[in-house]
Amino acid sequence: MDTTRYDVVIIGGGAAGLSAATTLSRALRSVLVIDSGAPRNAPATGVHGYLSRDGMSPRELLSIGRSEVLSYGAKIIDGEAVSARRTTDGFEVILGDARRFSGRRLLVTTGLTDGLPPIDGLQEQWGKGVVHCPYCHGWEIRGIRIGVLGTGPMSVHQALLFRQWSPNITLFRNDTVEPTEEEWDKLSARSVTVVDGAVASVDAVNGVLTGLTLRQGSSFDIQALAVGTRMEARSALLESLGLSTQVHPMGVGRFIETDATGATAVQGVYAAGNVSNLMAQVITAAAEGVMTGARINADLIEEETRWAVEGRFGPFSAASEAAVSTIVQGHAHHRRRASGVSSWAP
């Protein structure tokens, strides 16, 4: 059993968690990272929009990140944290295999899950022919025939967005999307084709997406499909501490609310990356990890400074000593005046 009381326990070893661990370790903090090994972007062939790492496989990026974290003295273990509880001096994290770890502060960077519509062949193409973010995947599918699957109120926006990367965009309403009059005008002005009817399947040959088929039987030849997923924060551990997810203002899923520094409503508990920012790309999540790690370090410094001021390691604090001194001096002054001794006499 690990009896170490870490300064910070980080749940999640993705870009946010590892960046926070590096920041905190470089600040000479004792850090434990607990990672379940299920990154959101595992199906993707490469990370994009990450300066100096464009195109690198997600697994390679995390492997390099782990090495950097370990080089600064942090500890990383594989396992799934299922719950946490507050203790007298911080938090205890419980893993699925019953292991327990304690820390003064808790940072949750567990990310999110992407909910896909129950359409045949869709899941198999996720991260391949099926994409979601033009800034992550647009360059790779530029100029080809792109379909946009209607999944919610943001689908029209998604179609207009992908129009930047290709002149051949088809929005499949999928019995879900009902554009407003203004949106119809925009789609028409940008030459976006709109198709009615529910989608039955996403079709592929030898693992390569070739098109999709509607329930009424019509098939359409497309080379890539953009899908707006239902993004749900992996929040079970935070919920065990009394926190709950909030509906995203854009209606795309649920997230854990934090302030600008990553602090949650539970004192001492922080969150960063996709668990609190559904729209964050990898580089954004990494930046949030750095920022939140720095805030946690500042929080710990404030606590340690308070301990020092209050005489954390001794029976008397500076404040109590000053109060006692004032009382004693007052009594001595009173005795001197009562005995006829001048107040200035030693």
mmCIF file of C-alpha atoms in Angstrom:
data_model
loop_
_atom_site.group_PDB
_atom_site.id
_atom_site.type_symbol
_atom_site.label_atom_id
_atom_site.label_comp_id
_atom_site.label_asym_id
_atom_site.label_seq_id
_atom_site.Cartn_x
_atom_site.Cartn_y
_atom_site.Cartn_z
ATOM 1 C CA MET A 1 0.000 0.000 0.000
ATOM 2 C CA ASP A 2 1.253 3.465 -0.938
ATOM 3 C CA THR A 3 1.197 5.505 2.292
ATOM 4 C CA THR A 4 2.658 8.621 0.662
ATOM 5 C CA ARG A 5 0.605 11.766 1.103
ATOM 6 C CA TYR A 6 1.140 13.525 -2.209
ATOM 7 C CA ASP A 7 0.848 17.251 -2.652
ATOM 8 C CA VAL A 8 -1.364 16.636 -5.679
ATOM 9 C CA VAL A 9 -3.112 13.567 -7.061
ATOM 10 C CA ILE A 10 -4.048 13.931 -10.741
ATOM 11 C CA ILE A 11 -6.737 11.703 -12.221
ATOM 12 C CA GLY A 12 -6.195 11.363 -15.962
ATOM 13 C CA GLY A 13 -2.966 11.116 -17.932
ATOM 14 C CA GLY A 14 -3.875 12.974 -21.108
ATOM 15 C CA ALA A 15 -2.519 16.298 -22.332
ATOM 16 C CA ALA A 16 -4.080 18.288 -19.482
ATOM 17 C CA GLY A 17 -3.061 15.900 -16.711
ATOM 18 C CA LEU A 18 0.512 15.390 -17.890
ATOM 19 C CA SER A 19 1.039 19.124 -18.494
ATOM 20 C CA ALA A 20 -0.206 19.871 -14.977
ATOM 21 C CA ALA A 21 2.028 17.130 -13.574
ATOM 22 C CA THR A 22 5.071 18.606 -15.313
ATOM 23 C CA THR A 23 4.290 22.099 -14.024
ATOM 24 C CA LEU A 24 3.764 20.898 -10.458
ATOM 25 C CA SER A 25 6.802 18.604 -10.461
ATOM 26 C CA ARG A 26 8.989 21.443 -11.687
ATOM 27 C CA ALA A 27 7.642 23.398 -8.720
ATOM 28 C CA LEU A 28 9.116 20.651 -6.492
ATOM 29 C CA ARG A 29 5.732 19.197 -5.618
ATOM 30 C CA SER A 30 5.120 15.502 -4.984
ATOM 31 C CA VAL A 31 2.719 14.403 -7.714
ATOM 32 C CA LEU A 32 0.877 11.186 -8.513
ATOM 33 C CA VAL A 33 -0.846 10.680 -11.880
ATOM 34 C CA ILE A 34 -3.467 7.930 -12.113
ATOM 35 C CA ASP A 35 -4.373 7.014 -15.700
ATOM 36 C CA SER A 36 -6.909 4.506 -17.023
ATOM 37 C CA GLY A 37 -5.275 4.431 -20.465
ATOM 38 C CA ALA A 38 -8.354 5.385 -22.484
ATOM 39 C CA PRO A 39 -7.634 8.718 -24.218
ATOM 40 C CA ARG A 40 -10.480 10.280 -26.183
ATOM 41 C CA ASN A 41 -8.375 10.677 -29.331
ATOM 42 C CA ALA A 42 -7.043 7.110 -29.408
ATOM 43 C CA PRO A 43 -8.822 6.317 -32.734
ATOM 44 C CA ALA A 44 -7.199 9.302 -34.464
ATOM 45 C CA THR A 45 -4.102 8.776 -36.609
ATOM 46 C CA GLY A 46 -2.508 12.055 -35.562
ATOM 47 C CA VAL A 47 -2.734 15.131 -33.364
ATOM 48 C CA HIS A 48 -3.173 18.412 -35.248
ATOM 49 C CA GLY A 49 -2.955 22.055 -34.281
ATOM 50 C CA TYR A 50 -0.264 21.282 -31.690
ATOM 51 C CA LEU A 51 2.760 23.429 -32.479
ATOM 52 C CA SER A 52 5.876 21.298 -33.207
ATOM 53 C CA ARG A 53 3.877 18.051 -32.808
ATOM 54 C CA ASP A 54 1.524 18.241 -35.802
ATOM 55 C CA GLY A 55 0.664 14.794 -37.132
ATOM 56 C CA MET A 56 2.188 12.911 -34.202
ATOM 57 C CA SER A 57 0.156 9.896 -33.100
ATOM 58 C CA PRO A 58 -1.778 10.455 -29.857
ATOM 59 C CA ARG A 59 -0.050 7.497 -28.204
ATOM 60 C CA GLU A 60 3.407 8.825 -29.068
ATOM 61 C CA LEU A 61 2.536 12.270 -27.715
ATOM 62 C CA LEU A 62 1.419 10.772 -24.399
ATOM 63 C CA SER A 63 4.481 8.497 -24.247
ATOM 64 C CA ILE A 64 6.803 11.492 -24.596
ATOM 65 C CA GLY A 65 4.726 13.403 -22.070
ATOM 66 C CA ARG A 66 4.971 10.579 -19.552
ATOM 67 C CA SER A 67 8.748 10.484 -19.912
ATOM 68 C CA GLU A 68 8.962 14.212 -19.239
ATOM 69 C CA VAL A 69 6.756 13.923 -16.158
ATOM 70 C CA LEU A 70 8.807 11.042 -14.760
ATOM 71 C CA SER A 71 12.055 12.945 -15.374
ATOM 72 C CA TYR A 72 10.930 15.553 -12.830
ATOM 73 C CA GLY A 73 10.210 12.987 -10.131
ATOM 74 C CA ALA A 74 6.451 12.525 -10.416
ATOM 75 C CA LYS A 75 4.904 9.079 -10.203
ATOM 76 C CA ILE A 76 2.500 7.590 -12.781
ATOM 77 C CA ILE A 77 0.402 4.490 -12.199
ATOM 78 C CA ASP A 78 -2.087 2.701 -14.437
ATOM 79 C CA GLY A 79 -5.528 2.230 -12.958
ATOM 80 C CA GLU A 80 -9.080 3.531 -12.895
ATOM 81 C CA ALA A 81 -10.027 5.920 -10.108
ATOM 82 C CA VAL A 82 -13.689 5.267 -9.290
ATOM 83 C CA SER A 83 -14.337 7.577 -6.344
ATOM 84 C CA ALA A 84 -12.799 10.028 -3.903
ATOM 85 C CA ARG A 85 -13.573 11.338 -0.449
ATOM 86 C CA ARG A 86 -12.450 14.259 1.670
ATOM 87 C CA THR A 87 -10.216 13.493 4.637
ATOM 88 C CA THR A 88 -8.957 15.632 7.513
ATOM 89 C CA ASP A 89 -5.866 16.626 5.555
ATOM 90 C CA GLY A 90 -6.957 16.426 1.915
ATOM 91 C CA PHE A 91 -8.479 13.708 -0.229
ATOM 92 C CA GLU A 92 -8.365 9.956 -0.626
ATOM 93 C CA VAL A 93 -8.783 8.434 -4.088
ATOM 94 C CA ILE A 94 -10.073 4.878 -4.418
ATOM 95 C CA LEU A 95 -9.263 2.772 -7.473
ATOM 96 C CA GLY A 96 -11.338 -0.001 -8.982
ATOM 97 C CA ASP A 97 -8.907 -2.597 -7.633
ATOM 98 C CA ALA A 98 -9.293 -1.136 -4.090
ATOM 99 C CA ARG A 99 -5.939 0.656 -4.028
ATOM 100 C CA ARG A 100 -6.059 3.986 -2.200
ATOM 101 C CA PHE A 101 -3.967 7.143 -2.540
ATOM 102 C CA SER A 102 -4.074 10.414 -0.669
ATOM 103 C CA GLY A 103 -3.216 13.973 -1.612
ATOM 104 C CA ARG A 104 -3.584 17.506 -0.329
ATOM 105 C CA ARG A 105 -5.173 18.633 -3.592
ATOM 106 C CA LEU A 106 -7.038 16.792 -6.326
ATOM 107 C CA LEU A 107 -6.946 17.579 -10.055
ATOM 108 C CA VAL A 108 -9.350 15.748 -12.378
ATOM 109 C CA THR A 109 -8.455 15.655 -16.083
ATOM 110 C CA THR A 110 -10.517 12.633 -17.134
ATOM 111 C CA GLY A 111 -11.742 14.149 -20.405
ATOM 112 C CA LEU A 112 -15.011 13.227 -22.080
ATOM 113 C CA THR A 113 -16.743 10.559 -24.096
ATOM 114 C CA ASP A 114 -18.192 11.126 -27.576
ATOM 115 C CA GLY A 115 -21.719 9.806 -27.978
ATOM 116 C CA LEU A 116 -22.460 8.751 -31.562
ATOM 117 C CA PRO A 117 -25.930 8.147 -33.025
ATOM 118 C CA PRO A 118 -26.886 4.446 -33.308
ATOM 119 C CA ILE A 119 -26.288 4.156 -37.040
ATOM 120 C CA ASP A 120 -24.804 1.017 -38.603
ATOM 121 C CA GLY A 121 -21.131 1.409 -39.495
ATOM 122 C CA LEU A 122 -20.715 4.798 -37.792
ATOM 123 C CA GLN A 123 -18.701 3.644 -34.802
ATOM 124 C CA GLU A 124 -16.361 1.573 -36.982
ATOM 125 C CA GLN A 125 -15.444 4.648 -39.028
ATOM 126 C CA TRP A 126 -14.996 6.971 -36.027
ATOM 127 C CA GLY A 127 -11.574 8.615 -36.249
ATOM 128 C CA LYS A 128 -11.121 7.372 -39.818
ATOM 129 C CA GLY A 129 -13.703 8.388 -42.402
ATOM 130 C CA VAL A 130 -15.925 9.921 -39.706
ATOM 131 C CA VAL A 131 -14.595 13.112 -38.108
ATOM 132 C CA HIS A 132 -15.972 15.904 -35.952
ATOM 133 C CA CYS A 133 -13.648 18.952 -35.913
ATOM 134 C CA PRO A 134 -12.515 20.783 -39.069
ATOM 135 C CA TYR A 135 -9.537 22.282 -37.255
ATOM 136 C CA CYS A 136 -8.414 18.775 -36.294
ATOM 137 C CA HIS A 137 -9.206 17.015 -39.571
ATOM 138 C CA GLY A 138 -10.179 19.572 -42.214
ATOM 139 C CA TRP A 139 -6.831 19.698 -43.980
ATOM 140 C CA GLU A 140 -6.765 15.920 -44.388
ATOM 141 C CA ILE A 141 -10.181 15.877 -46.121
ATOM 142 C CA ARG A 142 -9.890 19.145 -48.031
ATOM 143 C CA GLY A 143 -11.502 19.290 -51.455
ATOM 144 C CA ILE A 144 -13.321 15.947 -51.301
ATOM 145 C CA ARG A 145 -17.013 15.067 -50.968
ATOM 146 C CA ILE A 146 -17.949 15.646 -47.337
ATOM 147 C CA GLY A 147 -21.249 14.751 -45.711
ATOM 148 C CA VAL A 148 -22.465 16.327 -42.471
ATOM 149 C CA LEU A 149 -24.757 14.160 -40.354
ATOM 150 C CA GLY A 150 -27.585 16.018 -38.662
ATOM 151 C CA THR A 151 -27.405 15.368 -34.927
ATOM 152 C CA GLY A 152 -28.558 18.592 -33.295
ATOM 153 C CA PRO A 153 -28.782 22.382 -33.312
ATOM 154 C CA MET A 154 -25.106 22.823 -34.277
ATOM 155 C CA SER A 155 -25.251 20.712 -37.453
ATOM 156 C CA VAL A 156 -26.021 23.643 -39.768
ATOM 157 C CA HIS A 157 -23.096 25.555 -38.278
ATOM 158 C CA GLN A 158 -20.904 22.484 -38.793
ATOM 159 C CA ALA A 159 -21.912 22.248 -42.456
ATOM 160 C CA LEU A 160 -21.114 25.911 -43.056
ATOM 161 C CA LEU A 161 -17.823 25.481 -41.223
ATOM 162 C CA PHE A 162 -16.674 22.504 -43.297
ATOM 163 C CA ARG A 163 -17.589 24.467 -46.409
ATOM 164 C CA GLN A 164 -14.274 26.285 -45.880
ATOM 165 C CA TRP A 165 -12.411 23.050 -46.665
ATOM 166 C CA SER A 166 -14.472 21.774 -49.580
ATOM 167 C CA PRO A 167 -16.947 23.115 -52.166
ATOM 168 C CA ASN A 168 -18.803 19.786 -52.053
ATOM 169 C CA ILE A 169 -20.755 19.646 -48.781
ATOM 170 C CA THR A 170 -24.002 17.739 -48.187
ATOM 171 C CA LEU A 171 -26.039 18.163 -45.014
ATOM 172 C CA PHE A 172 -28.081 15.061 -44.176
ATOM 173 C CA ARG A 173 -30.937 16.263 -41.969
ATOM 174 C CA ASN A 174 -31.433 12.746 -40.544
ATOM 175 C CA ASP A 175 -34.949 13.599 -39.309
ATOM 176 C CA THR A 176 -33.237 15.713 -36.650
ATOM 177 C CA VAL A 177 -32.277 19.109 -38.057
ATOM 178 C CA GLU A 178 -34.830 21.756 -38.986
ATOM 179 C CA PRO A 179 -32.980 24.838 -40.288
ATOM 180 C CA THR A 180 -34.445 28.252 -39.656
ATOM 181 C CA GLU A 181 -35.324 30.489 -42.581
ATOM 182 C CA GLU A 182 -32.073 32.371 -42.061
ATOM 183 C CA GLU A 183 -30.107 29.111 -41.993
ATOM 184 C CA TRP A 184 -31.750 27.942 -45.221
ATOM 185 C CA ASP A 185 -30.584 31.171 -46.858
ATOM 186 C CA LYS A 186 -27.029 30.611 -45.603
ATOM 187 C CA LEU A 187 -26.920 27.010 -46.787
ATOM 188 C CA SER A 188 -28.220 28.011 -50.201
ATOM 189 C CA ALA A 189 -25.809 30.930 -50.510
ATOM 190 C CA ARG A 190 -22.880 28.650 -49.746
ATOM 191 C CA SER A 191 -24.082 25.921 -52.143
ATOM 192 C CA VAL A 192 -24.536 23.322 -49.407
ATOM 193 C CA THR A 193 -26.765 20.464 -50.582
ATOM 194 C CA VAL A 194 -29.453 19.420 -48.097
ATOM 195 C CA VAL A 195 -30.913 15.888 -48.062
ATOM 196 C CA ASP A 196 -34.046 14.846 -46.145
ATOM 197 C CA GLY A 197 -34.597 11.492 -44.480
ATOM 198 C CA ALA A 198 -33.117 9.387 -41.712
ATOM 199 C CA VAL A 199 -29.705 7.801 -42.252
ATOM 200 C CA ALA A 200 -29.660 3.995 -42.018
ATOM 201 C CA SER A 201 -25.975 3.204 -42.444
ATOM 202 C CA VAL A 202 -22.483 4.488 -43.058
ATOM 203 C CA ASP A 203 -20.975 2.369 -45.794
ATOM 204 C CA ALA A 204 -17.383 1.247 -46.275
ATOM 205 C CA VAL A 205 -15.326 -1.110 -48.422
ATOM 206 C CA ASN A 206 -12.196 -2.694 -46.940
ATOM 207 C CA GLY A 207 -12.385 -0.256 -44.034
ATOM 208 C CA VAL A 208 -12.607 2.836 -46.268
ATOM 209 C CA LEU A 209 -15.744 5.002 -46.089
ATOM 210 C CA THR A 210 -17.572 5.083 -49.416
ATOM 211 C CA GLY A 211 -20.924 6.693 -48.640
ATOM 212 C CA LEU A 212 -24.112 6.423 -46.640
ATOM 213 C CA THR A 213 -27.583 5.023 -47.147
ATOM 214 C CA LEU A 214 -30.932 6.437 -46.051
ATOM 215 C CA ARG A 215 -33.667 4.286 -44.548
ATOM 216 C CA GLN A 216 -35.811 4.790 -47.630
ATOM 217 C CA GLY A 217 -33.039 3.212 -49.697
ATOM 218 C CA SER A 218 -31.205 6.064 -51.416
ATOM 219 C CA SER A 219 -27.415 5.932 -51.305
ATOM 220 C CA PHE A 220 -24.998 8.842 -51.517
ATOM 221 C CA ASP A 221 -21.380 8.817 -52.536
ATOM 222 C CA ILE A 222 -19.305 10.704 -49.980
ATOM 223 C CA GLN A 223 -15.653 10.366 -48.966
ATOM 224 C CA ALA A 224 -15.832 11.712 -45.403
ATOM 225 C CA LEU A 225 -18.578 12.297 -42.866
ATOM 226 C CA ALA A 226 -18.606 14.991 -40.191
ATOM 227 C CA VAL A 227 -20.607 14.225 -37.064
ATOM 228 C CA GLY A 228 -21.337 16.442 -34.094
ATOM 229 C CA THR A 229 -21.123 14.054 -31.136
ATOM 230 C CA ARG A 230 -22.864 14.261 -27.779
ATOM 231 C CA MET A 231 -19.948 15.155 -25.506
ATOM 232 C CA GLU A 232 -20.248 13.967 -21.910
ATOM 233 C CA ALA A 233 -17.645 14.764 -19.256
ATOM 234 C CA ARG A 234 -16.210 11.731 -17.503
ATOM 235 C CA SER A 235 -17.445 13.005 -14.186
ATOM 236 C CA ALA A 236 -18.068 9.962 -11.969
ATOM 237 C CA LEU A 237 -15.158 10.725 -9.642
ATOM 238 C CA LEU A 238 -16.155 14.378 -9.309
ATOM 239 C CA GLU A 239 -19.747 13.374 -8.661
ATOM 240 C CA SER A 240 -18.542 11.212 -5.757
ATOM 241 C CA LEU A 241 -17.377 14.475 -4.175
ATOM 242 C CA GLY A 242 -20.755 16.139 -4.611
ATOM 243 C CA LEU A 243 -20.220 17.885 -7.951
ATOM 244 C CA SER A 244 -22.550 17.492 -10.919
ATOM 245 C CA THR A 245 -22.338 18.217 -14.632
ATOM 246 C CA GLN A 246 -23.956 21.219 -16.281
ATOM 247 C CA VAL A 247 -25.628 21.452 -19.694
ATOM 248 C CA HIS A 248 -23.360 23.206 -22.175
ATOM 249 C CA PRO A 249 -24.797 26.543 -23.408
ATOM 250 C CA MET A 250 -24.495 25.344 -27.026
ATOM 251 C CA GLY A 251 -26.427 22.161 -26.293
ATOM 252 C CA VAL A 252 -23.565 19.843 -27.273
ATOM 253 C CA GLY A 253 -23.258 17.927 -24.009
ATOM 254 C CA ARG A 254 -22.518 18.218 -20.292
ATOM 255 C CA PHE A 255 -19.407 19.462 -18.487
ATOM 256 C CA ILE A 256 -18.035 20.206 -15.011
ATOM 257 C CA GLU A 257 -18.079 23.922 -14.258
ATOM 258 C CA THR A 258 -14.913 25.600 -12.932
ATOM 259 C CA ASP A 259 -13.675 29.139 -12.519
ATOM 260 C CA ALA A 260 -10.989 30.628 -14.753
ATOM 261 C CA THR A 261 -8.230 28.920 -12.738
ATOM 262 C CA GLY A 262 -9.734 25.433 -12.875
ATOM 263 C CA ALA A 263 -11.147 25.466 -9.333
ATOM 264 C CA THR A 264 -14.455 23.637 -8.862
ATOM 265 C CA ALA A 265 -17.154 24.376 -6.297
ATOM 266 C CA VAL A 266 -15.467 21.919 -3.905
ATOM 267 C CA GLN A 267 -12.501 23.555 -2.197
ATOM 268 C CA GLY A 268 -9.242 21.828 -3.045
ATOM 269 C CA VAL A 269 -10.654 20.064 -6.122
ATOM 270 C CA TYR A 270 -9.700 21.262 -9.605
ATOM 271 C CA ALA A 271 -10.517 20.213 -13.163
ATOM 272 C CA ALA A 272 -8.896 20.908 -16.533
ATOM 273 C CA GLY A 273 -9.121 19.822 -20.158
ATOM 274 C CA ASN A 274 -12.202 18.331 -21.816
ATOM 275 C CA VAL A 275 -13.899 17.390 -18.527
ATOM 276 C CA SER A 276 -14.508 21.106 -17.971
ATOM 277 C CA ASN A 277 -14.043 22.464 -21.516
ATOM 278 C CA LEU A 278 -15.840 20.309 -24.075
ATOM 279 C CA MET A 279 -14.452 22.264 -27.024
ATOM 280 C CA ALA A 280 -10.777 22.154 -26.024
ATOM 281 C CA GLN A 281 -8.348 20.757 -28.589
ATOM 282 C CA VAL A 282 -5.270 18.883 -27.386
ATOM 283 C CA ILE A 283 -3.078 21.979 -27.254
ATOM 284 C CA THR A 284 -5.804 23.877 -25.369
ATOM 285 C CA ALA A 285 -6.130 21.086 -22.823
ATOM 286 C CA ALA A 286 -2.363 21.083 -22.336
ATOM 287 C CA ALA A 287 -2.371 24.844 -21.754
ATOM 288 C CA GLU A 288 -5.203 24.524 -19.236
ATOM 289 C CA GLY A 289 -3.192 21.855 -17.418
ATOM 290 C CA VAL A 290 -0.230 24.228 -17.103
ATOM 291 C CA MET A 291 -2.415 27.068 -15.854
ATOM 292 C CA THR A 292 -4.325 24.937 -13.358
ATOM 293 C CA GLY A 293 -1.125 23.308 -12.133
ATOM 294 C CA ALA A 294 0.308 26.752 -11.403
ATOM 295 C CA ARG A 295 -2.866 27.748 -9.563
ATOM 296 C CA ILE A 296 -2.749 24.619 -7.419
ATOM 297 C CA ASN A 297 0.875 25.335 -6.539
ATOM 298 C CA ALA A 298 -0.096 28.884 -5.525
ATOM 299 C CA ASP A 299 -2.934 27.465 -3.434
ATOM 300 C CA LEU A 300 -0.512 25.137 -1.632
ATOM 301 C CA ILE A 301 1.924 28.001 -1.047
ATOM 302 C CA GLU A 302 -0.860 30.068 0.509
ATOM 303 C CA GLU A 303 -1.695 27.169 2.816
ATOM 304 C CA GLU A 304 1.931 26.598 3.809
ATOM 305 C CA THR A 305 2.435 30.300 4.440
ATOM 306 C CA ARG A 306 -0.618 30.310 6.674
ATOM 307 C CA TRP A 307 0.785 27.355 8.572
ATOM 308 C CA ALA A 308 4.050 29.223 9.086
ATOM 309 C CA VAL A 309 2.272 32.354 10.312
ATOM 310 C CA GLU A 310 0.097 30.359 12.687
ATOM 311 C CA GLY A 311 3.039 28.400 14.047
ATOM 312 C CA ARG A 312 1.973 25.223 12.341
ATOM 313 C CA PHE A 313 4.906 23.297 13.858
ATOM 314 C CA GLY A 314 4.926 24.837 17.333
ATOM 315 C CA PRO A 315 2.545 25.537 20.263
ATOM 316 C CA PHE A 316 2.429 29.322 19.814
ATOM 317 C CA SER A 317 1.704 31.436 16.747
ATOM 318 C CA ALA A 318 3.091 34.886 16.057
ATOM 319 C CA ALA A 319 -0.399 36.332 16.533
ATOM 320 C CA SER A 320 -0.920 34.675 19.925
ATOM 321 C CA GLU A 321 2.564 35.717 21.095
ATOM 322 C CA ALA A 322 1.819 39.340 20.176
ATOM 323 C CA ALA A 323 -1.508 39.236 22.006
ATOM 324 C CA VAL A 324 0.060 37.767 25.139
ATOM 325 C CA SER A 325 2.865 40.353 25.004
ATOM 326 C CA THR A 326 0.347 43.193 24.832
ATOM 327 C CA ILE A 327 -1.564 41.830 27.838
ATOM 328 C CA VAL A 328 1.605 41.304 29.917
ATOM 329 C CA GLN A 329 2.935 44.769 29.112
ATOM 330 C CA GLY A 330 -0.431 46.253 30.061
ATOM 331 C CA HIS A 331 -0.420 44.538 33.463
ATOM 332 C CA ALA A 332 3.173 45.619 34.131
ATOM 333 C CA HIS A 333 2.337 49.230 33.281
ATOM 334 C CA HIS A 334 -0.642 49.122 35.670
ATOM 335 C CA ARG A 335 1.508 47.724 38.549
ATOM 336 C CA ARG A 336 4.179 50.389 38.080
ATOM 337 C CA ARG A 337 1.657 53.222 38.245
ATOM 338 C CA ALA A 338 -0.008 51.705 41.341
ATOM 339 C CA SER A 339 3.347 51.578 43.190
ATOM 340 C CA GLY A 340 4.242 55.185 42.317
ATOM 341 C CA VAL A 341 6.890 54.225 39.797
ATOM 342 C CA SER A 342 6.987 56.397 36.649
ATOM 343 C CA SER A 343 5.678 54.725 33.582
ATOM 344 C CA TRP A 344 9.044 55.150 31.872
ATOM 345 C CA ALA A 345 11.039 53.439 34.606
ATOM 346 C CA PRO A 346 12.643 50.110 33.678
#
